[in-house]
Coordinates of N, CA, C and O in Angstrom, one line a residue:
M1 N 136.9 70.4 71.1 CA 136.2 71.6 71.5 C 134.7 71.1 71.8 O 134.1 71.8 72.8
A2 N 134.1 70.3 71.0 CA 132.8 70.0 71.2 C 132.6 69.1 72.5 O 131.6 69.2 73.2
Q3 N 133.7 68.3 72.8 CA 133.7 67.5 74.0 C 133.7 68.5 75.1 O 133.1 68.2 76.3
R4 N 134.5 69.6 75.1 CA 134.7 70.5 76.2 C 133.4 71.2 76.5 O 132.9 71.4 77.5
I5 N 132.6 71.6 75.4 CA 131.3 72.3 75.7 C 130.3 71.3 76.2 O 129.5 71.6 77.1
I6 N 130.4 69.9 75.7 CA 129.4 69.0 76.3 C 129.7 68.9 77.8 O 128.9 68.7 78.6
L7 N 131.0 68.8 78.1 CA 131.3 68.6 79.5 C 130.9 69.8 80.4 O 130.5 69.6 81.5
I8 N 131.2 71.0 80.0 CA 130.7 72.2 80.6 C 129.2 72.3 80.8 O 128.7 72.4 82.0
A9 N 128.5 71.9 79.8 CA 127.0 72.0 79.8 C 126.5 70.8 80.8 O 125.6 71.1 81.7
S10 N 127.2 69.7 80.8 CA 126.7 68.5 81.7 C 127.0 68.9 83.1 O 126.2 68.6 84.0
T11 N 128.2 69.5 83.4 CA 128.6 69.9 84.7 C 127.5 71.0 85.2 O 127.1 70.9 86.4
L12 N 127.2 72.0 84.4 CA 126.1 73.0 84.9 C 124.8 72.3 85.1 O 124.1 72.7 86.0
L13 N 124.4 71.4 84.2 CA 123.0 70.7 84.3 C 123.1 69.9 85.7 O 122.2 70.0 86.4
V14 N 124.1 69.2 86.0 CA 124.3 68.5 87.1 C 124.1 69.4 88.4 O 123.4 69.2 89.3
F15 N 124.9 70.5 88.4 CA 124.9 71.5 89.4 C 123.6 72.0 89.7 O 123.1 72.3 90.8
I16 N 122.8 72.5 88.6 CA 121.5 73.0 88.7 C 120.5 72.0 89.3 O 119.7 72.3 90.2
L17 N 120.6 70.7 88.7 CA 119.5 69.7 89.3 C 119.9 69.5 90.8 O 119.1 69.1 91.6
A18 N 121.1 69.3 91.2 CA 121.6 69.1 92.4 C 121.2 70.1 93.5 O 120.8 69.8 94.7
S19 N 121.2 71.4 93.0 CA 120.8 72.6 93.9 C 119.4 72.7 94.0 O 118.9 73.4 95.0
C20 N 118.6 72.1 93.2 CA 117.1 72.3 93.2 C 116.5 71.2 94.2 O 117.0 70.2 94.2
E21 N 115.7 71.6 95.2 CA 115.0 70.9 95.9 C 113.5 71.2 96.1 O 113.2 72.3 96.0
S22 N 112.8 70.2 96.2 CA 111.3 70.6 96.3 C 111.0 70.7 97.8 O 111.5 70.1 98.7
V23 N 110.1 71.7 98.1 CA 109.7 72.0 99.4 C 108.3 71.6 99.5 O 107.4 72.0 98.9
T24 N 108.2 70.4 100.3 CA 106.7 70.0 100.5 C 106.2 70.3 101.9 O 104.9 70.1 102.1
E25 N 107.2 70.7 102.7 CA 106.6 71.1 104.1 C 106.1 72.3 104.0 O 106.6 73.5 103.6
Q26 N 105.1 72.6 105.0 CA 104.6 74.0 105.2 C 105.5 74.7 106.3 O 105.8 73.9 107.3
A27 N 105.6 75.9 106.1 CA 106.3 76.6 107.2 C 105.3 76.6 108.4 O 104.2 76.6 108.4
D28 N 106.0 76.6 109.6 CA 105.2 76.7 110.9 C 104.5 78.1 111.0 O 105.1 79.0 111.4
L29 N 103.3 78.1 110.7 CA 102.5 79.3 110.8 C 101.7 79.3 112.1 O 101.2 78.3 112.5
P30 N 101.6 80.5 112.7 CA 100.7 80.6 113.9 C 99.4 80.3 113.6 O 98.8 80.6 112.5
E31 N 98.8 79.8 114.6 CA 97.2 79.6 114.5 C 96.6 80.8 114.4 O 96.8 81.9 115.2
P32 N 95.6 81.0 113.6 CA 94.7 82.3 113.5 C 93.9 82.4 114.7 O 93.5 81.5 115.4
I33 N 93.8 83.6 115.3 CA 93.0 84.0 116.4 C 91.6 84.2 116.0 O 91.4 85.3 115.1
V34 N 90.7 83.7 116.6 CA 89.3 83.8 116.1 C 88.6 84.6 117.4 O 88.6 84.2 118.5
L35 N 88.1 85.7 116.9 CA 87.4 86.4 118.0 C 85.9 86.1 118.1 O 85.0 86.5 117.2
N36 N 85.6 85.3 119.0 CA 84.1 84.8 119.2 C 83.3 85.9 120.0 O 82.1 86.0 119.7
D37 N 83.9 86.5 121.0 CA 83.1 87.4 121.8 C 83.9 88.8 121.6 O 85.1 89.0 121.7
Y38 N 83.0 89.7 121.3 CA 83.4 91.1 121.3 C 82.3 92.1 121.8 O 81.2 91.5 121.8
E39 N 82.6 93.1 122.1 CA 81.7 94.1 122.6 C 81.8 95.4 121.8 O 82.8 95.9 121.6
T40 N 80.6 95.8 121.1 CA 80.5 97.1 120.4 C 80.3 98.2 121.4 O 79.4 98.2 122.3
I41 N 81.3 99.0 121.4 CA 81.2 100.2 122.3 C 80.5 101.4 121.7 O 80.0 102.3 122.5
I42 N 80.6 101.5 120.4 CA 80.0 102.6 119.7 C 79.4 102.1 118.3 O 80.2 101.3 117.7
S43 N 78.4 102.6 117.8 CA 77.9 102.1 116.6 C 77.6 103.2 115.7 O 77.4 104.3 116.1
Y44 N 77.7 102.9 114.3 CA 77.4 104.0 113.5 C 76.0 104.6 113.7 O 75.7 105.7 113.3
K45 N 75.0 103.8 114.2 CA 73.8 104.4 114.3 C 73.6 105.5 115.4 O 72.7 106.2 115.3
E46 N 74.5 105.6 116.2 CA 74.6 106.6 117.3 C 75.0 107.9 116.7 O 74.9 109.0 117.4
M47 N 75.5 107.9 115.5 CA 75.9 109.2 114.8 C 77.0 110.0 115.6 O 77.0 111.1 115.5
V48 N 77.9 109.3 116.3 CA 78.8 110.0 117.2 C 80.1 110.2 116.3 O 80.8 111.3 116.4
L49 N 80.5 109.2 115.5 CA 81.7 109.3 114.7 C 81.3 109.1 113.2 O 80.3 108.6 112.7
A50 N 82.2 109.7 112.4 CA 82.0 109.7 111.0 C 83.0 108.8 110.2 O 82.7 107.9 109.6
N51 N 84.4 109.0 110.6 CA 85.4 108.3 109.8 C 86.6 108.2 110.7 O 87.6 108.9 110.6
P52 N 86.6 107.3 111.9 CA 87.6 107.3 112.8 C 88.9 106.7 112.1 O 88.8 105.7 111.4
Q53 N 90.0 107.4 112.2 CA 91.2 107.0 111.5 C 92.3 106.5 112.5 O 93.0 105.6 112.2
R54 N 92.7 107.3 113.5 CA 93.7 106.9 114.5 C 92.9 106.6 115.8 O 92.3 107.4 116.3
I55 N 93.3 105.4 116.3 CA 92.6 105.0 117.5 C 93.7 104.5 118.5 O 94.5 103.6 118.0
R56 N 93.8 104.9 119.7 CA 94.7 104.4 120.8 C 93.9 104.1 122.0 O 93.0 104.9 122.4
F57 N 94.3 103.1 122.7 CA 93.8 102.6 123.8 C 94.3 103.6 124.9 O 95.6 103.7 125.0
D58 N 93.5 104.0 125.9 CA 93.8 104.8 126.8 C 93.7 104.2 128.2 O 92.9 104.5 129.1
G59 N 94.6 103.2 128.5 CA 94.5 102.4 129.7 C 93.1 101.8 129.9 O 92.5 101.3 129.0
D60 N 92.6 101.9 131.2 CA 91.5 101.3 131.5 C 90.3 102.3 131.3 O 89.1 102.0 131.5
E61 N 90.7 103.5 130.8 CA 89.6 104.6 130.8 C 88.8 104.7 129.5 O 87.7 105.1 129.4
G62 N 89.4 104.0 128.4 CA 88.7 104.1 127.0 C 89.6 104.3 126.0 O 90.8 103.8 125.8
L63 N 89.2 105.1 124.9 CA 89.9 105.4 123.7 C 90.2 106.7 123.4 O 89.4 107.6 123.8
V64 N 91.2 107.1 122.7 CA 91.6 108.4 122.1 C 91.6 108.2 120.7 O 92.3 107.3 120.2
L65 N 90.8 109.0 119.9 CA 90.7 108.7 118.5 C 90.6 110.0 117.7 O 90.1 110.9 118.2
F66 N 91.1 110.0 116.5 CA 91.0 111.1 115.6 C 89.9 110.7 114.5 O 90.1 109.6 113.9
D67 N 88.9 111.5 114.3 CA 87.9 111.2 113.3 C 88.1 112.1 112.1 O 87.9 113.4 112.2
S68 N 88.6 111.6 111.0 CA 88.9 112.5 109.9 C 87.6 113.1 109.3 O 87.7 114.1 108.6
G69 N 86.6 112.6 109.4 CA 85.2 113.0 108.9 C 84.7 114.2 109.6 O 84.3 115.2 109.0
L70 N 84.8 114.1 111.0 CA 84.6 115.2 111.7 C 85.6 116.2 112.1 O 85.4 117.3 112.7
E71 N 86.8 115.8 111.7 CA 88.1 116.7 112.0 C 88.2 116.9 113.4 O 88.6 118.1 113.7
N72 N 88.1 115.9 114.2 CA 88.3 116.3 115.7 C 89.0 114.9 116.3 O 88.9 113.9 116.0
V73 N 89.5 115.2 117.6 CA 90.0 114.1 118.5 C 89.3 114.1 119.7 O 88.9 115.2 120.3
I74 N 88.8 113.0 120.0 CA 88.0 112.9 121.2 C 88.4 111.7 122.0 O 89.1 110.7 121.7
R75 N 88.2 111.7 123.3 CA 88.3 110.6 124.3 C 87.0 109.9 124.4 O 86.1 110.5 124.8
L76 N 86.9 108.7 124.3 CA 85.7 107.9 124.5 C 85.8 107.0 125.7 O 86.9 106.4 125.8
S77 N 84.8 106.9 126.5 CA 84.8 105.9 127.5 C 84.6 104.5 126.8 O 84.3 104.4 125.7
L78 N 84.7 103.4 127.6 CA 84.7 102.0 127.2 C 83.1 101.8 126.9 O 82.8 100.8 126.2
E79 N 82.2 102.7 127.4 CA 80.7 102.6 127.2 C 80.4 103.3 125.8 O 79.3 103.3 125.4
G80 N 81.5 104.1 125.3 CA 81.1 104.7 123.9 C 80.6 106.2 124.1 O 80.2 106.9 123.2
E81 N 80.7 106.6 125.4 CA 80.4 108.1 125.5 C 81.6 109.0 125.5 O 82.7 108.6 125.8
I82 N 81.4 110.3 124.9 CA 82.5 111.2 124.7 C 82.8 111.7 126.2 O 81.9 112.2 126.9
I83 N 84.1 111.6 126.6 CA 84.6 112.1 127.8 C 85.0 113.6 127.5 O 84.6 114.4 128.4
T84 N 85.8 113.8 126.5 CA 86.2 115.2 126.2 C 86.6 115.3 124.9 O 87.0 114.3 124.1
E85 N 86.6 116.5 124.2 CA 87.4 116.8 123.1 C 88.7 117.3 123.2 O 88.8 118.0 124.2
I86 N 89.6 117.0 122.3 CA 90.9 117.5 122.6 C 91.4 118.2 121.4 O 91.5 117.8 120.2
G87 N 91.7 119.5 121.7 CA 92.2 120.5 120.6 C 91.0 120.7 119.7 O 89.9 120.4 119.9
R88 N 91.4 121.4 118.5 CA 90.4 121.6 117.4 C 91.3 121.9 116.2 O 92.5 122.1 116.1
K89 N 90.5 121.9 115.0 CA 91.2 122.1 113.7 C 91.4 123.6 113.7 O 90.7 124.5 114.0
G90 N 92.7 124.0 113.2 CA 93.2 125.3 113.1 C 94.7 125.4 112.9 O 95.3 124.4 112.7
S91 N 95.2 126.5 113.2 CA 96.7 126.8 113.0 C 97.2 127.5 114.3 O 98.3 128.0 114.2
G92 N 96.5 127.7 115.2 CA 97.0 128.3 116.4 C 97.6 127.3 117.5 O 97.7 126.0 117.3
P93 N 97.9 127.8 118.7 CA 98.4 126.9 119.7 C 97.4 125.8 120.1 O 96.3 126.1 120.2
G94 N 97.7 124.5 120.0 CA 97.0 123.4 120.3 C 96.0 123.1 119.2 O 95.1 122.2 119.3
E95 N 96.2 123.7 118.0 CA 95.2 123.4 116.9 C 96.0 122.7 115.8 O 97.2 122.9 115.7
Y96 N 95.3 121.8 115.2 CA 96.0 120.8 114.2 C 95.3 120.9 112.8 O 94.0 121.3 112.8
Q97 N 96.0 120.7 111.7 CA 95.4 120.6 110.4 C 95.1 119.2 110.0 O 94.2 118.9 109.4
S98 N 95.8 118.3 110.7 CA 95.6 116.9 110.4 C 96.4 116.2 111.6 O 97.3 116.6 112.2
V99 N 95.8 114.9 111.9 CA 96.4 114.2 113.0 C 97.0 112.9 112.3 O 96.2 112.1 112.0
S100 N 98.2 112.7 112.2 CA 98.8 111.4 111.7 C 99.2 110.4 112.7 O 99.2 109.2 112.3
N101 N 99.2 110.8 114.0 CA 99.5 109.9 115.0 C 99.1 110.4 116.3 O 99.0 111.6 116.5
I102 N 98.8 109.4 117.2 CA 98.4 109.8 118.6 C 99.2 108.9 119.5 O 99.3 107.8 119.3
Y103 N 99.8 109.6 120.6 CA 100.5 108.7 121.6 C 99.9 109.1 123.0 O 99.7 110.3 123.3
V104 N 99.6 108.1 123.7 CA 99.1 108.2 125.1 C 100.3 107.8 126.1 O 100.7 106.7 125.9
L105 N 100.6 108.9 127.0 CA 101.7 108.5 127.8 C 101.4 109.1 129.2 O 101.2 110.2 129.4
N106 N 101.2 108.3 130.2 CA 100.7 108.7 131.6 C 99.4 109.6 131.5 O 98.5 109.0 131.0
N107 N 99.5 110.7 132.0 CA 98.4 111.6 131.9 C 98.4 112.5 130.7 O 97.6 113.5 130.7
S108 N 99.3 112.3 129.8 CA 99.4 113.2 128.6 C 99.0 112.5 127.3 O 99.1 111.3 127.0
I109 N 98.6 113.3 126.3 CA 98.1 112.8 125.0 C 98.8 113.7 124.0 O 98.8 114.9 124.2
F110 N 99.7 112.9 123.1 CA 100.5 113.8 122.1 C 99.8 113.5 120.8 O 99.5 112.6 120.4
L111 N 99.6 114.7 120.1 CA 98.9 114.7 118.7 C 100.0 115.1 117.7 O 100.7 116.2 117.9
V112 N 100.3 114.3 116.7 CA 101.3 114.7 115.7 C 100.6 115.2 114.5 O 99.7 114.6 113.8
D113 N 100.9 116.5 114.2 CA 100.3 117.2 113.1 C 101.3 117.3 111.9 O 102.1 118.0 111.9
D114 N 101.2 116.3 110.9 CA 102.2 116.2 109.9 C 102.1 117.3 108.9 O 102.8 117.3 107.9
R115 N 101.0 118.0 108.8 CA 100.9 119.1 108.0 C 101.5 120.4 108.4 O 102.0 121.1 107.6
Q116 N 101.6 120.6 109.8 CA 102.3 121.7 110.3 C 103.6 121.4 110.9 O 104.3 122.2 111.5
F117 N 104.0 120.0 110.9 CA 105.1 119.6 111.5 C 105.3 120.1 113.0 O 106.2 120.5 113.4
I118 N 104.2 119.7 113.7 CA 104.1 120.1 115.1 C 103.6 118.9 115.9 O 102.8 118.2 115.4
I119 N 104.0 118.7 117.1 CA 103.5 117.8 118.0 C 102.9 118.5 119.2 O 103.6 119.3 119.9
H120 N 101.6 118.3 119.5 CA 100.9 119.0 120.5 C 100.8 118.1 121.7 O 100.5 116.9 121.6
R121 N 100.9 118.7 122.9 CA 100.7 117.9 124.1 C 99.5 118.6 125.0 O 99.5 119.7 125.1
F122 N 98.6 117.5 125.3 CA 97.5 117.8 126.0 C 97.4 116.9 127.3 O 98.0 115.9 127.3
L123 N 96.7 117.4 128.3 CA 96.4 116.5 129.3 C 95.2 115.7 129.0 O 94.3 116.0 128.1
K124 N 94.8 114.7 129.8 CA 93.8 113.8 129.4 C 92.4 114.3 129.4 O 91.5 114.1 128.9
D125 N 92.4 115.6 130.3 CA 91.3 116.3 130.5 C 91.0 117.2 129.2 O 90.0 117.9 129.2
G126 N 91.8 117.3 128.3 CA 91.7 118.2 127.1 C 92.4 119.4 127.2 O 92.5 120.3 126.3
S127 N 93.1 119.7 128.3 CA 93.9 121.0 128.5 C 95.0 121.0 127.6 O 95.9 120.0 127.7
Y128 N 95.3 122.0 126.9 CA 96.5 122.3 126.1 C 97.8 122.5 127.0 O 97.6 123.3 127.8
I129 N 98.9 121.9 126.8 CA 100.0 122.1 127.5 C 101.1 122.9 126.7 O 101.5 123.8 127.0
S130 N 101.5 122.3 125.6 CA 102.6 123.0 124.8 C 102.6 122.2 123.4 O 101.9 121.2 123.1
S131 N 103.4 122.9 122.6 CA 103.7 122.3 121.3 C 105.2 122.4 121.0 O 105.9 123.0 121.4
F132 N 105.7 121.3 120.1 CA 106.9 121.1 119.7 C 106.9 121.1 118.1 O 106.3 120.4 117.5
I133 N 107.7 122.0 117.6 CA 107.9 122.0 116.1 C 109.0 121.0 115.7 O 110.1 121.2 116.4
Y134 N 108.8 120.1 114.9 CA 109.8 119.2 114.5 C 110.3 119.2 113.0 O 111.2 118.4 112.5
G135 N 109.9 120.2 112.3 CA 110.4 120.3 110.9 C 110.1 121.8 110.3 O 109.6 122.7 111.2
D136 N 110.4 122.1 109.2 CA 110.2 123.4 108.6 C 109.0 123.4 107.9 O 108.7 122.8 106.8
Y137 N 108.0 124.2 108.4 CA 106.7 124.3 107.8 C 106.8 125.0 106.4 O 107.5 126.1 106.3
G138 N 106.2 124.5 105.3 CA 106.2 125.0 104.0 C 107.4 124.4 103.2 O 107.2 124.4 102.0
T139 N 108.4 123.9 103.8 CA 109.5 123.3 103.1 C 109.5 121.8 103.2 O 110.1 121.1 102.3
H140 N 108.8 121.3 104.0 CA 108.4 119.9 104.2 C 109.8 119.2 104.4 O 110.1 118.1 104.1
R141 N 110.7 119.9 105.1 CA 112.0 119.3 105.6 C 111.9 118.8 107.2 O 111.2 119.7 107.9
I142 N 112.5 117.8 107.4 CA 112.5 117.4 108.9 C 113.9 117.4 109.4 O 114.8 117.2 108.7

């Protein structure tokens, strides 16, 4: 019986040692990208933004962003100037409680309001087009 236990323990030890291998090679990691040149398009010193949260590139025209500090969505030119404001805080047509995401598609800007379960559509000039309800407001069901 003791020989059988020794044989099983020896077999397990050999199996464990044979299955272990040391990894000395590093995985092929991509080289880090170093940004040497950048351009500041807007600075905190200009007092235009308080707390930008969602930022989307708007083709060659600039940026669309949601500022949670000021509670507004704006389009900025690449020079940092406000082109237009989009919608406003509220609960009516084209109004949002919060903006959880922004999508830019062709001439349209879509704002996802995750508090009201609504997606608002605007044109790039800020004109409200329509809204789409995607869940049950108050029940938090989608």
